[in-house]
CSV table of C-alpha atoms in Angstrom, one decimal:
chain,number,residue,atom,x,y,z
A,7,UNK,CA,0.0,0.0,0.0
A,8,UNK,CA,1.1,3.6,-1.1
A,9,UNK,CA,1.1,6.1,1.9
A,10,UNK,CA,-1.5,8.2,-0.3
A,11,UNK,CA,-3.7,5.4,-0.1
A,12,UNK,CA,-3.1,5.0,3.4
A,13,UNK,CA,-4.0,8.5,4.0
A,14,UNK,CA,-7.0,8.6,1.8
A,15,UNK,CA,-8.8,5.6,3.2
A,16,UNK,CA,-7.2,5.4,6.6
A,17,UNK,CA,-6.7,8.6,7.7
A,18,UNK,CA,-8.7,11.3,5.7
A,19,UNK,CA,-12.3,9.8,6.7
A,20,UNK,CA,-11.3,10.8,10.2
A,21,UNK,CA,-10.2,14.2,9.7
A,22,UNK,CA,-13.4,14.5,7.3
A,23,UNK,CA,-15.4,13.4,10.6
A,24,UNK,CA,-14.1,15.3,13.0
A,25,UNK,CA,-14.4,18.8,10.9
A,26,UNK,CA,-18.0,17.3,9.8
A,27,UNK,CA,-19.0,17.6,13.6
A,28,UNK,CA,-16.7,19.9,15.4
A,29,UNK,CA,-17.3,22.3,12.2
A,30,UNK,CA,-21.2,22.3,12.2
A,31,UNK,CA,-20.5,23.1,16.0
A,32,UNK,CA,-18.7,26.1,15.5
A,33,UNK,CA,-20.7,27.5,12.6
A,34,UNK,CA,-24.3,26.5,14.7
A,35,UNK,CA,-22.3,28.9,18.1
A,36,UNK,CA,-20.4,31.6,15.6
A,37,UNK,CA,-22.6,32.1,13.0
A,38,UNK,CA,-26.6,31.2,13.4
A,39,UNK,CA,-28.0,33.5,10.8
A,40,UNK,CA,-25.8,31.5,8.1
A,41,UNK,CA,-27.4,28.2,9.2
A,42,UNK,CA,-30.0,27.8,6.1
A,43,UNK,CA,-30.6,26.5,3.1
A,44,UNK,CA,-31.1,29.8,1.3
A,45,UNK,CA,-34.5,29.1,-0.3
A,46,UNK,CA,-34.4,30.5,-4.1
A,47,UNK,CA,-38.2,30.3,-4.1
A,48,UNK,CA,-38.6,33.9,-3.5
A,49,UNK,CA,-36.5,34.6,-6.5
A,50,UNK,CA,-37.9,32.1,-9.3
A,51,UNK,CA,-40.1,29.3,-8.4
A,52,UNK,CA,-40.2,27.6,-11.6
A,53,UNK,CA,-39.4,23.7,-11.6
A,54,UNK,CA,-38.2,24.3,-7.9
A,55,UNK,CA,-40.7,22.0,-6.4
A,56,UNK,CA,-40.1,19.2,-8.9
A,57,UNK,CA,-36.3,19.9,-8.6
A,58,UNK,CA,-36.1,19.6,-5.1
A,59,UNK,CA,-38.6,16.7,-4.3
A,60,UNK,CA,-36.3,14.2,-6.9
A,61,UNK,CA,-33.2,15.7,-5.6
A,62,UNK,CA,-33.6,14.9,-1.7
A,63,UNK,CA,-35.8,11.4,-2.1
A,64,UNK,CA,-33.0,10.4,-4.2
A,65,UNK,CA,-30.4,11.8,-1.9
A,66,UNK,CA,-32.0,10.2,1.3
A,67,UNK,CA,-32.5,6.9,-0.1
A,68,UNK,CA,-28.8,6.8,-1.2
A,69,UNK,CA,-27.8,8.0,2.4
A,70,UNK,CA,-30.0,5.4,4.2
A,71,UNK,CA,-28.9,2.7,1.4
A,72,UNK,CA,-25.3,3.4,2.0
A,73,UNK,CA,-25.4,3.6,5.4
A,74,UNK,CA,-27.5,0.3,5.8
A,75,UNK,CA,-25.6,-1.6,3.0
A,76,UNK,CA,-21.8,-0.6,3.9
A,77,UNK,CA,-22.8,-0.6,8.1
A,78,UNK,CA,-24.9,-4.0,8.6
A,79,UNK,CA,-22.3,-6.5,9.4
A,80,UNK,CA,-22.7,-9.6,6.9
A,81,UNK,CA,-23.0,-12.1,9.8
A,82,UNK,CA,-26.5,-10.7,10.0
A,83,UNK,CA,-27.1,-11.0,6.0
A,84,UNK,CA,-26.1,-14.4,6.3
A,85,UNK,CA,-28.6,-15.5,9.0
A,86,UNK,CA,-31.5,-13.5,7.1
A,87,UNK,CA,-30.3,-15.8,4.3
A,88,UNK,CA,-29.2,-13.2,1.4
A,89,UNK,CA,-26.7,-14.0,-0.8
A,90,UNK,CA,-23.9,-12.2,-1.0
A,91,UNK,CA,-24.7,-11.9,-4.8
A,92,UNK,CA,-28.3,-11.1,-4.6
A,93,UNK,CA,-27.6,-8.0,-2.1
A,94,UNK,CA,-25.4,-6.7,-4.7
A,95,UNK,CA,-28.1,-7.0,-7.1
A,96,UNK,CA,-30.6,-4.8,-4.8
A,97,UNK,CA,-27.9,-2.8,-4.1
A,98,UNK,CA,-27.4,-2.0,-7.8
A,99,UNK,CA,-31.2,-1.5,-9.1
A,100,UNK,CA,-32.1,0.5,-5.3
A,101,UNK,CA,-28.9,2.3,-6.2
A,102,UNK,CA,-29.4,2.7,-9.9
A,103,UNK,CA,-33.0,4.2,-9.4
A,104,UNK,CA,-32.6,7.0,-6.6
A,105,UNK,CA,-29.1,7.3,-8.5
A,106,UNK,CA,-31.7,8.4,-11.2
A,107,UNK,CA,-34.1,10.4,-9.0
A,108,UNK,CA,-31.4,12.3,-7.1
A,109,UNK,CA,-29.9,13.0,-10.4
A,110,UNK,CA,-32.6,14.5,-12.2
A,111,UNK,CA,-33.5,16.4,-9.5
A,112,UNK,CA,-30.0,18.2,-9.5
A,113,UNK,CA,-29.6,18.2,-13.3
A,114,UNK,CA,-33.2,20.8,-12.6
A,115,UNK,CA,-31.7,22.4,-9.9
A,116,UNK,CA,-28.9,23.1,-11.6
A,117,UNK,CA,-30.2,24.8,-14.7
A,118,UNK,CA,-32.2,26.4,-12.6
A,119,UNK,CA,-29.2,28.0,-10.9
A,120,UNK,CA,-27.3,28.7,-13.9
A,121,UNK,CA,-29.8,29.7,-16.2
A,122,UNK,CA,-31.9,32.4,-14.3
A,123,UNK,CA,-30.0,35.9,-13.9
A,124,UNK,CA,-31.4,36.4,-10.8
A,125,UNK,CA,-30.4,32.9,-9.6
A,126,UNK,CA,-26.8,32.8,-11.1
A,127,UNK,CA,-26.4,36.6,-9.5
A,128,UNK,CA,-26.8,35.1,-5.6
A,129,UNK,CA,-25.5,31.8,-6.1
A,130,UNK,CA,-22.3,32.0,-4.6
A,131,UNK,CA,-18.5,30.0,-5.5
A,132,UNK,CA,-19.2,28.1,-2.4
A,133,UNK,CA,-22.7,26.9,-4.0
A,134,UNK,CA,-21.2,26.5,-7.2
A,135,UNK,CA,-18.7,23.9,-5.9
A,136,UNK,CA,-21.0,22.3,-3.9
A,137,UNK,CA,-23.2,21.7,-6.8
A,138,UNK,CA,-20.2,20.0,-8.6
A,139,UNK,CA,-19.1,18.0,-5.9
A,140,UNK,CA,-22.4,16.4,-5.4
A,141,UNK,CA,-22.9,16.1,-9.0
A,142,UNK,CA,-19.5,14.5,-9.7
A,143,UNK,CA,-20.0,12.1,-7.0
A,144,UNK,CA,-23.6,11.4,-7.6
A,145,UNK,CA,-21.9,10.6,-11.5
A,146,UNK,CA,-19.6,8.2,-10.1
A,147,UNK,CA,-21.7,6.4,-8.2
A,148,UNK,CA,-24.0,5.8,-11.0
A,149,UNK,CA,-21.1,4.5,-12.8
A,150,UNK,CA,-20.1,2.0,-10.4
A,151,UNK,CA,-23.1,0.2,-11.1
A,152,UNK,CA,-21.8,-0.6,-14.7
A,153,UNK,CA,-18.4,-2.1,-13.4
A,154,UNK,CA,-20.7,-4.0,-10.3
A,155,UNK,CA,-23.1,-5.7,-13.1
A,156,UNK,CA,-19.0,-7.5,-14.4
A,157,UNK,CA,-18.6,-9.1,-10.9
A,158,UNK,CA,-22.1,-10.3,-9.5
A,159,UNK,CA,-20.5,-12.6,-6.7
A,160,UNK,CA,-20.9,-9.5,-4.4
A,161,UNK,CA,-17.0,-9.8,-3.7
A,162,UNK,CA,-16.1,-6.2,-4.2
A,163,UNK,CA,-19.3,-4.6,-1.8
A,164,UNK,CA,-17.9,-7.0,0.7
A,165,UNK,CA,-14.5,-5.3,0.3
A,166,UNK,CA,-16.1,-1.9,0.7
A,167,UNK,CA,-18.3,-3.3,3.7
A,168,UNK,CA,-15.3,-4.2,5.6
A,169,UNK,CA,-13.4,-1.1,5.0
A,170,UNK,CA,-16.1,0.7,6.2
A,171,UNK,CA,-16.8,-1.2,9.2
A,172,UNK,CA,-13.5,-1.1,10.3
A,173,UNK,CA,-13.1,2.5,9.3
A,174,UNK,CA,-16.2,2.9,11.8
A,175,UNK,CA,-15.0,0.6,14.9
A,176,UNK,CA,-11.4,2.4,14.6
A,177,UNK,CA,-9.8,-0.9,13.4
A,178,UNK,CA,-6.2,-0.1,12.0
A,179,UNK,CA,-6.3,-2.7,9.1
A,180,UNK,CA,-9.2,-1.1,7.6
A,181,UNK,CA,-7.5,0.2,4.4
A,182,UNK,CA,-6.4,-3.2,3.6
A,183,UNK,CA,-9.6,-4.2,2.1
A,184,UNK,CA,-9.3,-2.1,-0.7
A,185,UNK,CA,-5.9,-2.4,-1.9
A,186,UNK,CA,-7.5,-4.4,-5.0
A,187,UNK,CA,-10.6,-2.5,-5.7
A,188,UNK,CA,-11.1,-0.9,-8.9
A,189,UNK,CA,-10.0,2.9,-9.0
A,190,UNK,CA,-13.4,3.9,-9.8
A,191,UNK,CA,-14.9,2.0,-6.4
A,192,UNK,CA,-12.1,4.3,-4.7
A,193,UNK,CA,-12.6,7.9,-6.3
A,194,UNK,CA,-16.7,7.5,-5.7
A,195,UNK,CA,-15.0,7.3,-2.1
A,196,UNK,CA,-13.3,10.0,-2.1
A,197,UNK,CA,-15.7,12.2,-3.6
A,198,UNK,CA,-18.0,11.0,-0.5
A,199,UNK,CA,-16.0,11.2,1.9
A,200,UNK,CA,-15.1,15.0,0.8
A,201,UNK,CA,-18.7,15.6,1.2
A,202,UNK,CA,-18.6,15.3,4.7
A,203,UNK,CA,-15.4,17.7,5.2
A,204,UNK,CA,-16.8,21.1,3.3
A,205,UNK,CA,-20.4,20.2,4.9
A,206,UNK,CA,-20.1,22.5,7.4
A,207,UNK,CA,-18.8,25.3,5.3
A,208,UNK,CA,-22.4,25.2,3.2
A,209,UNK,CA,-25.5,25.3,2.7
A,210,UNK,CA,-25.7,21.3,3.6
A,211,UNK,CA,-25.8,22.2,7.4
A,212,UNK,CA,-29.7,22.7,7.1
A,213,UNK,CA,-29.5,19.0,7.1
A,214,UNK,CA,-29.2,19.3,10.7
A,215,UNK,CA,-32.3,21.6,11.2
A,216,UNK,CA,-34.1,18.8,9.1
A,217,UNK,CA,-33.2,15.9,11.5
A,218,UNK,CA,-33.9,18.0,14.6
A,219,UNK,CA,-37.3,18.9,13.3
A,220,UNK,CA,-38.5,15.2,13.7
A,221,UNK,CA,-38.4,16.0,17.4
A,222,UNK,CA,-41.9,18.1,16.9
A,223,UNK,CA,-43.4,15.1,16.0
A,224,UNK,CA,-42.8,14.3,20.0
A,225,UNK,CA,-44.3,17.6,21.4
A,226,UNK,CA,-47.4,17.6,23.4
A,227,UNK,CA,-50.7,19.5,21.9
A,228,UNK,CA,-50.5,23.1,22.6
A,229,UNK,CA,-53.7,24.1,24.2
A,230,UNK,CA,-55.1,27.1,22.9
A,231,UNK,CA,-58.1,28.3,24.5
A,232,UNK,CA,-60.9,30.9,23.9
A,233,UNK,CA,-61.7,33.6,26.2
């Protein structure tokens, strides 16, 4: 192993998680009236709805996919009885279709941005790398699913589940498992992985707000009574 490699898939996702966190800290304590998703809807409304209801159920299924597919330790895939070759297989049509979704949904987003005057006028550099990040990531991902449908024996995600699991329990050996996987596998990492580190420094760290808002759904009534 290369000591780039080393750094990329040993080291960088913990520097990438500890700005994630300590970084939406700071800019949540420093810098409050920055902490939104600055709404273009005001601005232009057209195709935003459409736009943004793709984008983010694409986007969340991916999240939730990844997380469940890389995270869930494959003891408990084998005593559920799933192949390791038929969870690739979900994997890759799941995958493929909010893939699809959450691409569509930027490609609108995007034009959006880009083509309105009064859109491209606020949208700022950080936005506009942002944008391409996700889009260049979202790209490779779809990509991998070509490669994936050449080796259907699932032993590649296993690769990827163990680096990830090991990456996540702190286990030294982690970048081990991916020493042979192909370069694309390893730049759709990357990408991700990057994702997390200029998080705090955008517009992403409404995603925050968004989690915390599922706590209304545990308030009590508010009583509001007549006079």
């Amino acid at each position: 192993m290369s000591l780039l490699h080393l750094f990329l898939f040993g080291i960088y996702p913990y520097i990438a998680a500890t700005v994630f966190l300590l970084g939406s800290l700071v800019r949540f304590e420093r810098e409050q009236y920055t902490w939104k998703s600055d709404s273009s809807q005001l601005l232009y409304r057209g195709n935003l709805r459409l736009g943004s209801i793709l984008f983010h159920l694409g986007i969340l299924g991916l999240f939730l996919g990844h997380l469940v597919g890389l995270l869930t330790p494959v003891a408990v895939w084998d005593a559920l009885g799933v192949s390791h070759g038929f969870k690739q297989q979900v994997a890759m049509v799941a995958g493929g279709i909010m893939g699809v979704l959450c691409l569509l949904g930027l490609l609108i987003l995007l034009q959006r941005r880009l083509a309105q005057p009064r859109l491209a006028t606020v949208t700022t550099p950080g936005d506009r790398l942002l944008l391409a990040w996700l889009l260049m990531t979202l790209l490779l991902g779809l990509s991998t699913i070509v490669t994936s449908a050449g080796h259907l024996d699932g032993h590649v995600m296993l690769q990827l589940m163990a680096w990830a699991q090991h990456i996540m329990t702190f286990r030294a050996d982690a970048t081990g498992y991916l020493v042979d996987v192909p370069l694309l596998y390893k730049a759709h990492l990357f990408m991700g992985i990057t994702l997390f580190l200029i998080f705090p420094f955008t517009r992403l760290v409404h995603v925050w707000s968004g989690l915390a808002s599922v706590t209304y759904l545990a308030r009590a009534w508010q009583l509001v009574r007549s006079r």
